[in-house]
mmCIF file with all atom_site columns, C-alpha atoms and ligand atoms in Angstrom:
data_model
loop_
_atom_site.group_PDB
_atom_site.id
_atom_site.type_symbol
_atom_site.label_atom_id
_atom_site.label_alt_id
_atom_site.label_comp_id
_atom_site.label_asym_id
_atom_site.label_entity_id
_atom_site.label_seq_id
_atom_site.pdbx_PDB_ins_code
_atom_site.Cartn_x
_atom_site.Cartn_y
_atom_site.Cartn_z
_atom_site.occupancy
_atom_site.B_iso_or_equiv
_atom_site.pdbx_formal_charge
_atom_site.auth_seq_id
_atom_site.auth_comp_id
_atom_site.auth_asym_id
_atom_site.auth_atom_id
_atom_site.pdbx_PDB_model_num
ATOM   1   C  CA  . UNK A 1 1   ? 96.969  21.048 -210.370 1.00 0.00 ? 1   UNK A CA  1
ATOM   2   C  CA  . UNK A 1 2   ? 98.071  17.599 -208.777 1.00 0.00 ? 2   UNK A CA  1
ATOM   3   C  CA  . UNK A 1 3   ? 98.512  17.199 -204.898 1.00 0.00 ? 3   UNK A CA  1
ATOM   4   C  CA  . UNK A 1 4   ? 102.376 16.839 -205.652 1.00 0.00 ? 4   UNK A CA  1
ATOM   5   C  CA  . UNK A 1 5   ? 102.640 20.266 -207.761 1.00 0.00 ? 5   UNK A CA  1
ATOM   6   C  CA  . UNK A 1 6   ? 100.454 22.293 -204.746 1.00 0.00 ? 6   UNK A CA  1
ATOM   7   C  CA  . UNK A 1 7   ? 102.837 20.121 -202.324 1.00 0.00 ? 7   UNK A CA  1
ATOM   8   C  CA  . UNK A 1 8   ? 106.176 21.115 -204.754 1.00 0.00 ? 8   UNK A CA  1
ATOM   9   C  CA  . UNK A 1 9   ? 105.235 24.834 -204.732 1.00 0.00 ? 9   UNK A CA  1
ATOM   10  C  CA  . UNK A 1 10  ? 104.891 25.189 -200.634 1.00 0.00 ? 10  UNK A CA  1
ATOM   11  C  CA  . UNK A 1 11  ? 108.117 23.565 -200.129 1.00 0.00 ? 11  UNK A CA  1
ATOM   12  C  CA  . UNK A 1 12  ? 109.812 25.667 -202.940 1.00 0.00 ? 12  UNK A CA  1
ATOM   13  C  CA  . UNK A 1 13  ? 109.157 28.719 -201.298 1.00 0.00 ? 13  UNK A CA  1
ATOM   14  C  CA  . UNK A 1 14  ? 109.757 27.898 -197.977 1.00 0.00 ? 14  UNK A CA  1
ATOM   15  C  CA  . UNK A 1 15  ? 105.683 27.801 -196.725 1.00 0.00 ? 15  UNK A CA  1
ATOM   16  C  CA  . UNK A 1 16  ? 106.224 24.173 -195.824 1.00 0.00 ? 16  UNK A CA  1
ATOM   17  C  CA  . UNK A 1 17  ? 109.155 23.293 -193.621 1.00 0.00 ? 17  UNK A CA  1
ATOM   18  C  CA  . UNK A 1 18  ? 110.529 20.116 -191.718 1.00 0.00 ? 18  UNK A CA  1
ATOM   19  C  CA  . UNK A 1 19  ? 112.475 20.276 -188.793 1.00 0.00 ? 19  UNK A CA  1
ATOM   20  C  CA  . UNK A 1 20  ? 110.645 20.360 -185.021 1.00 0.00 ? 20  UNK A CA  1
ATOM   21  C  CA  . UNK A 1 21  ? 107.861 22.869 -184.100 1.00 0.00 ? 21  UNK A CA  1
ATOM   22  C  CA  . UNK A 1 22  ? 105.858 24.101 -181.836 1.00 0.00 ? 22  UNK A CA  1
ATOM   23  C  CA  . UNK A 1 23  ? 101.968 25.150 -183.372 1.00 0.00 ? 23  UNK A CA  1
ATOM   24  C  CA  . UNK A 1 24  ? 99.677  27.545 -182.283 1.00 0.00 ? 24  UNK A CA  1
ATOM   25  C  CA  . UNK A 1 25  ? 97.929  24.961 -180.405 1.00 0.00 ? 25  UNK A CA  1
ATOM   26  C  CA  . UNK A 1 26  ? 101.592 24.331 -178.049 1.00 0.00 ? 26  UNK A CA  1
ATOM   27  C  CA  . UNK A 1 27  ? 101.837 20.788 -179.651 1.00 0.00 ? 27  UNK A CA  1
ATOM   28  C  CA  . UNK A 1 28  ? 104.825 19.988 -181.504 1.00 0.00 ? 28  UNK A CA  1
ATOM   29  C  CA  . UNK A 1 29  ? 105.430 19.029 -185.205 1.00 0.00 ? 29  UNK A CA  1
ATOM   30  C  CA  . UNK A 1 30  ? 107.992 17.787 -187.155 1.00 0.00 ? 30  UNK A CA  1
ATOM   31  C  CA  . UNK A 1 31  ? 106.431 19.830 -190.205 1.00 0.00 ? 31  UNK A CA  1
ATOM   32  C  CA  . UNK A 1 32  ? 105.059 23.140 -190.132 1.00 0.00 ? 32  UNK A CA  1
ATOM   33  C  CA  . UNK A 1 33  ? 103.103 24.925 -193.137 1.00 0.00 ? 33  UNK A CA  1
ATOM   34  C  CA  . UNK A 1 34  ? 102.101 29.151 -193.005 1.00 0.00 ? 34  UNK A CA  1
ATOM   35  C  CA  . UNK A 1 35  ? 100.219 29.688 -196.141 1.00 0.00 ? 35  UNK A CA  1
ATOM   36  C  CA  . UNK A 1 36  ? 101.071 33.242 -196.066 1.00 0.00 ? 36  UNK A CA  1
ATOM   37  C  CA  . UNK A 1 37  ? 104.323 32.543 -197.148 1.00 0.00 ? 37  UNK A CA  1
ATOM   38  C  CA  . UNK A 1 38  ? 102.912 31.259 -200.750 1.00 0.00 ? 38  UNK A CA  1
ATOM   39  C  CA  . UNK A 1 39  ? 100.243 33.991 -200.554 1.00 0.00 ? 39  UNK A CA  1
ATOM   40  C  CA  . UNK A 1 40  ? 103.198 36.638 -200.544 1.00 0.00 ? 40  UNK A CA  1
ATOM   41  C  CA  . UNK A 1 41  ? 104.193 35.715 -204.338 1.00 0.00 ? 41  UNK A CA  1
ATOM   42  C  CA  . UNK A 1 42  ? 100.968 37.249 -206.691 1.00 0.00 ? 42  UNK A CA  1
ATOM   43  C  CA  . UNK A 1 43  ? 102.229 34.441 -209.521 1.00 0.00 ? 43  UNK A CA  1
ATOM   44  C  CA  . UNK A 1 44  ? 101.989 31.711 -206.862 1.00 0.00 ? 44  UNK A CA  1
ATOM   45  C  CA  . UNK A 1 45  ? 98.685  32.722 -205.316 1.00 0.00 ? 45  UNK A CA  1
ATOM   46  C  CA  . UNK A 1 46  ? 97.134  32.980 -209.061 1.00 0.00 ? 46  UNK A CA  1
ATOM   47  C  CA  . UNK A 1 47  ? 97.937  29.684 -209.714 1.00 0.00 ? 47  UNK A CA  1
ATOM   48  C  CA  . UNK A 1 48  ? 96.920  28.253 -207.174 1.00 0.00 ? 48  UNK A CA  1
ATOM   49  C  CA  . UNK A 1 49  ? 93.116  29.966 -207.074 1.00 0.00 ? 49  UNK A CA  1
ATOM   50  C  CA  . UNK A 1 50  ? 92.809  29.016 -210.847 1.00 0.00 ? 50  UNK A CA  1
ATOM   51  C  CA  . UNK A 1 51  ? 93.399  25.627 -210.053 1.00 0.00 ? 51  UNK A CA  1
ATOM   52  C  CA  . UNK A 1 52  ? 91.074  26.096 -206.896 1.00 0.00 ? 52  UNK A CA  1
ATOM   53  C  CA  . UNK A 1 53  ? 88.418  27.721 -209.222 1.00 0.00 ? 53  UNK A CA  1
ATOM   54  C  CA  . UNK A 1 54  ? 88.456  25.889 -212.091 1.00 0.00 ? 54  UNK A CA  1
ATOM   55  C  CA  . UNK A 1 55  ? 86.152  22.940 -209.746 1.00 0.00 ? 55  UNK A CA  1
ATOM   56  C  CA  . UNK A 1 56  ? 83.582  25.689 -209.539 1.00 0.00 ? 56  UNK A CA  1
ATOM   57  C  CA  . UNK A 1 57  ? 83.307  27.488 -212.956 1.00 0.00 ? 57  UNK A CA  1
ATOM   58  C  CA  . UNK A 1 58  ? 80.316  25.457 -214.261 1.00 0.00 ? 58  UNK A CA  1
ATOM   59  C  CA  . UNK A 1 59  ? 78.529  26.623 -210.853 1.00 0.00 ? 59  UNK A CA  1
ATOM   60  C  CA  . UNK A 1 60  ? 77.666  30.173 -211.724 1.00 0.00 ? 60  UNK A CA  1
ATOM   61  C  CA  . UNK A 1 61  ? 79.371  31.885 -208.851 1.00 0.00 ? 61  UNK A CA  1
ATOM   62  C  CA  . UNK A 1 62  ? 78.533  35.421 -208.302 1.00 0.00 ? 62  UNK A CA  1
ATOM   63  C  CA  . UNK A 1 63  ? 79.879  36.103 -204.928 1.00 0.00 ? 63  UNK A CA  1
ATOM   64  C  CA  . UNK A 1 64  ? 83.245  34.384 -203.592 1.00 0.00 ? 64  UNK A CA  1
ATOM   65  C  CA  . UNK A 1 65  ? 83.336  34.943 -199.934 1.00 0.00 ? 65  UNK A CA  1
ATOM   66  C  CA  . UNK A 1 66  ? 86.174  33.464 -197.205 1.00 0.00 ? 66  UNK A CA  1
ATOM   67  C  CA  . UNK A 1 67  ? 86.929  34.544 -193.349 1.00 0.00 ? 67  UNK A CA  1
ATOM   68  C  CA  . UNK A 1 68  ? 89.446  36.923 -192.293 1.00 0.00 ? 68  UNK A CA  1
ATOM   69  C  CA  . UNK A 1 69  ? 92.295  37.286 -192.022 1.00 0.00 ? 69  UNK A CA  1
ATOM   70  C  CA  . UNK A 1 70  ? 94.091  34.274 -193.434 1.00 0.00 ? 70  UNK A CA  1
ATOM   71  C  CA  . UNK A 1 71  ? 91.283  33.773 -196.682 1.00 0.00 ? 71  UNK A CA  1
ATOM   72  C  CA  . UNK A 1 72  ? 90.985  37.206 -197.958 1.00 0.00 ? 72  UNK A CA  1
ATOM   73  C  CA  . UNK A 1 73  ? 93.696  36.660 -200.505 1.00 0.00 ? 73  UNK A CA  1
ATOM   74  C  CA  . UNK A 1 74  ? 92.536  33.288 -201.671 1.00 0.00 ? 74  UNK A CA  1
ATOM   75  C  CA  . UNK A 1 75  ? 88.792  34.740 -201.745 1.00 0.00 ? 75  UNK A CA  1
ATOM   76  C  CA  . UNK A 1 76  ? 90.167  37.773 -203.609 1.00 0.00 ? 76  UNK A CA  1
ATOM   77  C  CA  . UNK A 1 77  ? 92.350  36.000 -206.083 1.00 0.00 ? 77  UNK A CA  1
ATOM   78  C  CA  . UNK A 1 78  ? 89.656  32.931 -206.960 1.00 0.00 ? 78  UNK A CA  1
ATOM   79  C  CA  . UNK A 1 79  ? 87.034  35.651 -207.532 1.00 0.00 ? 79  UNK A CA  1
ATOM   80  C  CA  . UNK A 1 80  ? 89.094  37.205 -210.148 1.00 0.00 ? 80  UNK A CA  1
ATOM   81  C  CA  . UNK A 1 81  ? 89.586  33.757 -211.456 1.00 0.00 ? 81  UNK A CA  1
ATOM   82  C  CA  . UNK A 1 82  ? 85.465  33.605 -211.812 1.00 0.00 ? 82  UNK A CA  1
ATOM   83  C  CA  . UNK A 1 83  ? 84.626  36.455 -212.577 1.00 0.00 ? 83  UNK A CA  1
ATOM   84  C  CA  . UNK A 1 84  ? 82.734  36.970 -209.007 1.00 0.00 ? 84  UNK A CA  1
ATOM   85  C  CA  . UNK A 1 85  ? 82.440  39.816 -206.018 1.00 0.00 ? 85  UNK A CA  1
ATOM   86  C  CA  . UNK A 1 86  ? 85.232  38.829 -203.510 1.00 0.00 ? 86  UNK A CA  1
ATOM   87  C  CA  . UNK A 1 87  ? 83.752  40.011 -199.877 1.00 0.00 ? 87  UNK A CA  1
ATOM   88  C  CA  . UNK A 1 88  ? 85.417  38.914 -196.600 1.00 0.00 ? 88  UNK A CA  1
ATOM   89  C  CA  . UNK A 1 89  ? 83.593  38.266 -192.930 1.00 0.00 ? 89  UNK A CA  1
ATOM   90  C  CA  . UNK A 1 90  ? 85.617  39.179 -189.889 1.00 0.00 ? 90  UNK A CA  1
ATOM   91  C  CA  . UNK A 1 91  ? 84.965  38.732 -186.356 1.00 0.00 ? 91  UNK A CA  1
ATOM   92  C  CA  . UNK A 1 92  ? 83.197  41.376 -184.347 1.00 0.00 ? 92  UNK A CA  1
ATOM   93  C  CA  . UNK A 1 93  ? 82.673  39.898 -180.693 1.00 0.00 ? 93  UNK A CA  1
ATOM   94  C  CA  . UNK A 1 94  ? 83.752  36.614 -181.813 1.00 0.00 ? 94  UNK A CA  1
ATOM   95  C  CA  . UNK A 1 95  ? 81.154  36.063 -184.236 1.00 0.00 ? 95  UNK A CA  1
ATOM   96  C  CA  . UNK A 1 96  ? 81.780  36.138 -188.084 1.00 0.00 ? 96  UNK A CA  1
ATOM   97  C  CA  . UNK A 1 97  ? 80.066  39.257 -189.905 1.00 0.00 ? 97  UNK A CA  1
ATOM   98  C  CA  . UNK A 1 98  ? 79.740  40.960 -193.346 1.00 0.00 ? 98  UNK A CA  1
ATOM   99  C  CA  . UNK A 1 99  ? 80.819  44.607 -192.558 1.00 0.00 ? 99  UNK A CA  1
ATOM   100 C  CA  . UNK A 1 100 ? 82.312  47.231 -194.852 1.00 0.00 ? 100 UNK A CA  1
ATOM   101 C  CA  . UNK A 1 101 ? 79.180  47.791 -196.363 1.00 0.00 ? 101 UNK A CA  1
ATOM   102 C  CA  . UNK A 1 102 ? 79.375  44.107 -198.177 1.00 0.00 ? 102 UNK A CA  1
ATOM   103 C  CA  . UNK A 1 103 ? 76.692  43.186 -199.450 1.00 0.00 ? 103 UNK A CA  1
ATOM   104 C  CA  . UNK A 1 104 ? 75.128  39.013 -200.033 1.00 0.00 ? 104 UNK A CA  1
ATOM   105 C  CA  . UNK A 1 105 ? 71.924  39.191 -201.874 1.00 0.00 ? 105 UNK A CA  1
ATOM   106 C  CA  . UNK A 1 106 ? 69.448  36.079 -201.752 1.00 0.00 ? 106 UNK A CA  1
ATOM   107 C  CA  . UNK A 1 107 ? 70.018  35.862 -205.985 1.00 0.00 ? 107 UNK A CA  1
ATOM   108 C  CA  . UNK A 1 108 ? 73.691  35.632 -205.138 1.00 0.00 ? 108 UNK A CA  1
ATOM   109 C  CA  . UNK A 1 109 ? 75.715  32.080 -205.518 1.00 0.00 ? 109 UNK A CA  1
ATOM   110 C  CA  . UNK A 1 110 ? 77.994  32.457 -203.324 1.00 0.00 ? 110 UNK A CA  1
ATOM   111 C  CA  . UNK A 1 111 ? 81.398  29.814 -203.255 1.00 0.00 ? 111 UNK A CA  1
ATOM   112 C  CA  . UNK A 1 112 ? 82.854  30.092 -199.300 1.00 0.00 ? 112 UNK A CA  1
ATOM   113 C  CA  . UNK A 1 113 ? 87.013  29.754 -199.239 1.00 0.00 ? 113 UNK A CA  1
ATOM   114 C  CA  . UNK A 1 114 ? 89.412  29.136 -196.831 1.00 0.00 ? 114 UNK A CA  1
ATOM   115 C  CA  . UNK A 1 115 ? 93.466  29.151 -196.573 1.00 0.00 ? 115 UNK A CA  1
ATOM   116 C  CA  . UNK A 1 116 ? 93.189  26.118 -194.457 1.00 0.00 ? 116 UNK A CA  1
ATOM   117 C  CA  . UNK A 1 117 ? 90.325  24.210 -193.088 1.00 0.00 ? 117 UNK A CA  1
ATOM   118 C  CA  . UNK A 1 118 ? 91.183  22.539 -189.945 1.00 0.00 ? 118 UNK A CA  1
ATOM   119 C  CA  . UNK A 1 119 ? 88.051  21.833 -188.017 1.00 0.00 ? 119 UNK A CA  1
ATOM   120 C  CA  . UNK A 1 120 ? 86.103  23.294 -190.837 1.00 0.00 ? 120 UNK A CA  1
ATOM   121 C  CA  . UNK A 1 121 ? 84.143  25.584 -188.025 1.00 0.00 ? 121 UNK A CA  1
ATOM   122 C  CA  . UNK A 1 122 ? 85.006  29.015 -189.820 1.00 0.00 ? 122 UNK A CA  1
ATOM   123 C  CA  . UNK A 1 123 ? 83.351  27.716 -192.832 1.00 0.00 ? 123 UNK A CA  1
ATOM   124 C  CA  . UNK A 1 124 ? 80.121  26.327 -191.389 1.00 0.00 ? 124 UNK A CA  1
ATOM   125 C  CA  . UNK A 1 125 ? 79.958  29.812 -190.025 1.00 0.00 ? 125 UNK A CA  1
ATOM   126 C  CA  . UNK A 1 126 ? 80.408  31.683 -193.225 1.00 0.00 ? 126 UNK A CA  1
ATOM   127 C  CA  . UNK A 1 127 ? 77.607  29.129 -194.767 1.00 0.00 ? 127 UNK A CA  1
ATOM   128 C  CA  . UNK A 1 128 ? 74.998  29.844 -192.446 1.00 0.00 ? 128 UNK A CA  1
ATOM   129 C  CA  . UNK A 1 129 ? 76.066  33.753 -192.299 1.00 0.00 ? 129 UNK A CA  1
ATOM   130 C  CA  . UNK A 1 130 ? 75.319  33.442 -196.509 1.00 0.00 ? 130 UNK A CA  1
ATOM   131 C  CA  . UNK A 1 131 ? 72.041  31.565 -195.901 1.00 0.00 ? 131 UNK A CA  1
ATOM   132 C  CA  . UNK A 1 132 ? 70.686  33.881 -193.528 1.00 0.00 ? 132 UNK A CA  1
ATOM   133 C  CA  . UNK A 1 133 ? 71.275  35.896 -196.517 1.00 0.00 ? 133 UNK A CA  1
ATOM   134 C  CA  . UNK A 1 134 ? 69.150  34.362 -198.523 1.00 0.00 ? 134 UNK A CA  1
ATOM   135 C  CA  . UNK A 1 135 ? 71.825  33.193 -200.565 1.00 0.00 ? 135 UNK A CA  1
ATOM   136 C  CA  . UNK A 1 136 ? 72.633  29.986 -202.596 1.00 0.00 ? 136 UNK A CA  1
ATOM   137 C  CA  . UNK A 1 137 ? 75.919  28.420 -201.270 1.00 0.00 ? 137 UNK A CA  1
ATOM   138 C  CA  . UNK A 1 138 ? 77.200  26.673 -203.948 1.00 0.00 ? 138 UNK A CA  1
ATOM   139 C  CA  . UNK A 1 139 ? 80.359  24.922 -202.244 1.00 0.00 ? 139 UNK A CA  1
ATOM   140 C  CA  . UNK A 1 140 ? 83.797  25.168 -200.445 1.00 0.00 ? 140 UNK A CA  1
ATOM   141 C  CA  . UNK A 1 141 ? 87.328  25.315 -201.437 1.00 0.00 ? 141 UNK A CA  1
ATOM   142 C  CA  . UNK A 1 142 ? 90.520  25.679 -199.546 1.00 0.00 ? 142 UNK A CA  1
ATOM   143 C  CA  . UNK A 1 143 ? 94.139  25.381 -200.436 1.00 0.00 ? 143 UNK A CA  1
ATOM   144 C  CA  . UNK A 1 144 ? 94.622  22.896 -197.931 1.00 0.00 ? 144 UNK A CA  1
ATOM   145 C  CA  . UNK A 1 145 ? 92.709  20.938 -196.337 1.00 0.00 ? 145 UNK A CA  1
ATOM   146 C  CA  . UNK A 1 146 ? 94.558  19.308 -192.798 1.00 0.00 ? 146 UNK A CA  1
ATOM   147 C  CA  . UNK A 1 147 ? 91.390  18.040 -190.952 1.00 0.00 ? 147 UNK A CA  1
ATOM   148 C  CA  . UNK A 1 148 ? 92.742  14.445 -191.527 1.00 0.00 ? 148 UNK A CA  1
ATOM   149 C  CA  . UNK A 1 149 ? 89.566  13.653 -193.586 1.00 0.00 ? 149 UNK A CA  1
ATOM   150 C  CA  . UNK A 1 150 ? 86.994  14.323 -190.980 1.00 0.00 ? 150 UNK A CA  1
ATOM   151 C  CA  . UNK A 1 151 ? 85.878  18.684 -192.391 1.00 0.00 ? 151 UNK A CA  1
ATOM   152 C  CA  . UNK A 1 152 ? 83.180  17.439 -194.650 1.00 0.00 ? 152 UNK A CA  1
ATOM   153 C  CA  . UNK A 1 153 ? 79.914  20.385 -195.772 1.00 0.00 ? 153 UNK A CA  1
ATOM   154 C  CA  . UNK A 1 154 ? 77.067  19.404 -197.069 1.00 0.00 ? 154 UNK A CA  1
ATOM   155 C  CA  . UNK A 1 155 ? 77.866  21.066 -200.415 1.00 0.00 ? 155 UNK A CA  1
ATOM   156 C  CA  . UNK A 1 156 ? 80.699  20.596 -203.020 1.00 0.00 ? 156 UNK A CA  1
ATOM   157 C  CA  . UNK A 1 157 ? 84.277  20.728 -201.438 1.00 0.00 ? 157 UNK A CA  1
ATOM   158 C  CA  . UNK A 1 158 ? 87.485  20.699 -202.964 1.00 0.00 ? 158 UNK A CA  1
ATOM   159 C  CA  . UNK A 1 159 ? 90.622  21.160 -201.493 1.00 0.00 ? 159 UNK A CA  1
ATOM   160 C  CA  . UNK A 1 160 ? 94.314  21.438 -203.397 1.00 0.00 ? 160 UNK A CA  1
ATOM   161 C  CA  . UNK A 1 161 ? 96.026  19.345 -201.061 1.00 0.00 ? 161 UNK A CA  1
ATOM   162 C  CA  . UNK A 1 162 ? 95.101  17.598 -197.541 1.00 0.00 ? 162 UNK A CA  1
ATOM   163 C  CA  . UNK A 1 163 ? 97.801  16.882 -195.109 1.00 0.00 ? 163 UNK A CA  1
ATOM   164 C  CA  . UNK A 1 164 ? 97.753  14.714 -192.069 1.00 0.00 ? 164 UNK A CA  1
ATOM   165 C  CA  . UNK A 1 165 ? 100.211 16.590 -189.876 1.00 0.00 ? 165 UNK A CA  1
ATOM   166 C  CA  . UNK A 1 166 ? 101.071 14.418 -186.984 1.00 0.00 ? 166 UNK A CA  1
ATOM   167 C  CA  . UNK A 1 167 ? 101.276 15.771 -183.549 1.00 0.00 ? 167 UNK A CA  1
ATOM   168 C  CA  . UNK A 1 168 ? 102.561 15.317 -179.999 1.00 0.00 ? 168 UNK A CA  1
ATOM   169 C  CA  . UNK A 1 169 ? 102.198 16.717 -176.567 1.00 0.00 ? 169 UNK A CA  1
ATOM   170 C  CA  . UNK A 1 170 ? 105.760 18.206 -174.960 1.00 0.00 ? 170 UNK A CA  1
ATOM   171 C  CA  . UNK A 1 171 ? 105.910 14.909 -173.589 1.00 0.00 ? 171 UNK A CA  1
ATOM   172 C  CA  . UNK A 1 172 ? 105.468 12.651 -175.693 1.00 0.00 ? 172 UNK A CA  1
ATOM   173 C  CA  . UNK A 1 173 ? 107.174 14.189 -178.711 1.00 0.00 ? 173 UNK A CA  1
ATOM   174 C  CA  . UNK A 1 174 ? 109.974 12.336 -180.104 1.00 0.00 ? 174 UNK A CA  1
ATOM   175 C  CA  . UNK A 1 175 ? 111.765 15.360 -181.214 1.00 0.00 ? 175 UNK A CA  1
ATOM   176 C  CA  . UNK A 1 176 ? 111.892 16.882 -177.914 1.00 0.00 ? 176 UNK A CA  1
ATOM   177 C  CA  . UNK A 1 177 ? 113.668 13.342 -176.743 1.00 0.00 ? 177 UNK A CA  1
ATOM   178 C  CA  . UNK A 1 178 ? 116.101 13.565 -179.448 1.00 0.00 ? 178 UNK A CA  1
ATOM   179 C  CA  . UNK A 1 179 ? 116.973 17.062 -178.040 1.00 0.00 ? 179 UNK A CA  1
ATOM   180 C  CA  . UNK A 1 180 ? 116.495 18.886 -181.362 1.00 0.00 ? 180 UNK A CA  1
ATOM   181 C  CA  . UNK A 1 181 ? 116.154 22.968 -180.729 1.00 0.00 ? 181 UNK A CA  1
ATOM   182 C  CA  . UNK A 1 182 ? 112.372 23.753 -181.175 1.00 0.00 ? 182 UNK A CA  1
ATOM   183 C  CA  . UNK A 1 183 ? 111.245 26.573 -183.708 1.00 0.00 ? 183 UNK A CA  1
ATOM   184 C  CA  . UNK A 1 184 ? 108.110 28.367 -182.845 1.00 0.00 ? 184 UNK A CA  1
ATOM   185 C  CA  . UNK A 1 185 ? 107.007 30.275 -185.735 1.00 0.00 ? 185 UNK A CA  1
ATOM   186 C  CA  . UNK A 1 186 ? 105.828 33.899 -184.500 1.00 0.00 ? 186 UNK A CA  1
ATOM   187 C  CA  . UNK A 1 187 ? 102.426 33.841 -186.634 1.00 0.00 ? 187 UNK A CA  1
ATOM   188 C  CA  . UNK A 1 188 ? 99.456  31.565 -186.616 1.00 0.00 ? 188 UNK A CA  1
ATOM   189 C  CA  . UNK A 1 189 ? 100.366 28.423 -188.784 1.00 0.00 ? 189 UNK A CA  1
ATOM   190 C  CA  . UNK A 1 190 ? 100.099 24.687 -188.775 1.00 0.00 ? 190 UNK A CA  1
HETATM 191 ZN ZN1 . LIG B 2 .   ? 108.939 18.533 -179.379 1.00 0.00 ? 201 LIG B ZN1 1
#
């Protein structure tokens, strides 16, 4: 799936939006993108992990794994897609940790996922949670990737689309100058 198509399919349901927001982090945006809203439509999430794990299927992955809460339904959906366990790590006293009795075995290949990667910190996490495994982390994917080029792993990574979102202080946003009403979305987004 092309950049445009993943791009196409947010904006057709309404998971990416234009107009003047405030983010999670209090700076404002003139675009805004909740992957949740995609996620909600089992067709469009299914497409969208094929595509994602089609760039792994020639790596043997036994064991798809993402963070909580915002990756469980990519990890879920792309492990169907290979054929793979899909186990989720969730924060217990701010660290990331396998619970519910999951289990990552060191003959496991394991393939780490994400909604979005922004810094890319969740994921180094996850890799080094896997490793202490004794597992083989094979590579990354995320649906989007908004880092702005700079998340990089030191194993295969493939995202479906990467956005530069640009961003301003109250202050300096143009937007606010303009006077246009400001949305803030209730949930975590970009
Ligand atoms: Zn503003």
């Amino acid at each position: 799936m092309r950049p445009s198509e993943v791009m196409r399919l947010f904006r057709d349901c309404g998971a990416w939006m234009e107009g003047h927001f405030q983010l999670s982090s209090g700076l404002h945006s003139h675009e805004y993108l909740q992957c949740a809203t995609i996620l909600q439509h089992p067709p469009l999430a299914a497409r969208l992990c094929q595509s994602l794990a089609e760039r792994f299927v020639s790596d043997d992955v036994t064991c798809v794994t993402a963070p909580a809460l915002g990756g469980i339904v990519v990890g879920y959906e792309t492990a169907r897609h290979l054929g793979a366990r899909s186990v989720f790590a969730e924060r217990v006293d701010g660290r990331l940790q396998f619970r519910r009795a999951f289990q990552v075995v060191s003959k496991d290949r394991v393939l780490v996922v994400e909604d979005v990667v922004t810094t890319g910190g969740s994921v180094e996490e996850l890799i080094s949670l896997v490793r202490d495994r004794g597992a083989t982390v094979v590579g990354v994917g995320a649906l989007v990737d908004r880092s702005g080029g700079w998340a990089a792993f030191e194993v295969k990574y493939h995202a479906l689309l990467s956005l530069h979102l640009k961003t301003f202080s109250s202050s300096e946003c143009p937007l606010c100058k303009e006077g246009v009403p400001l949305t803030k979305p209730g949930s975590r987004g970009l």
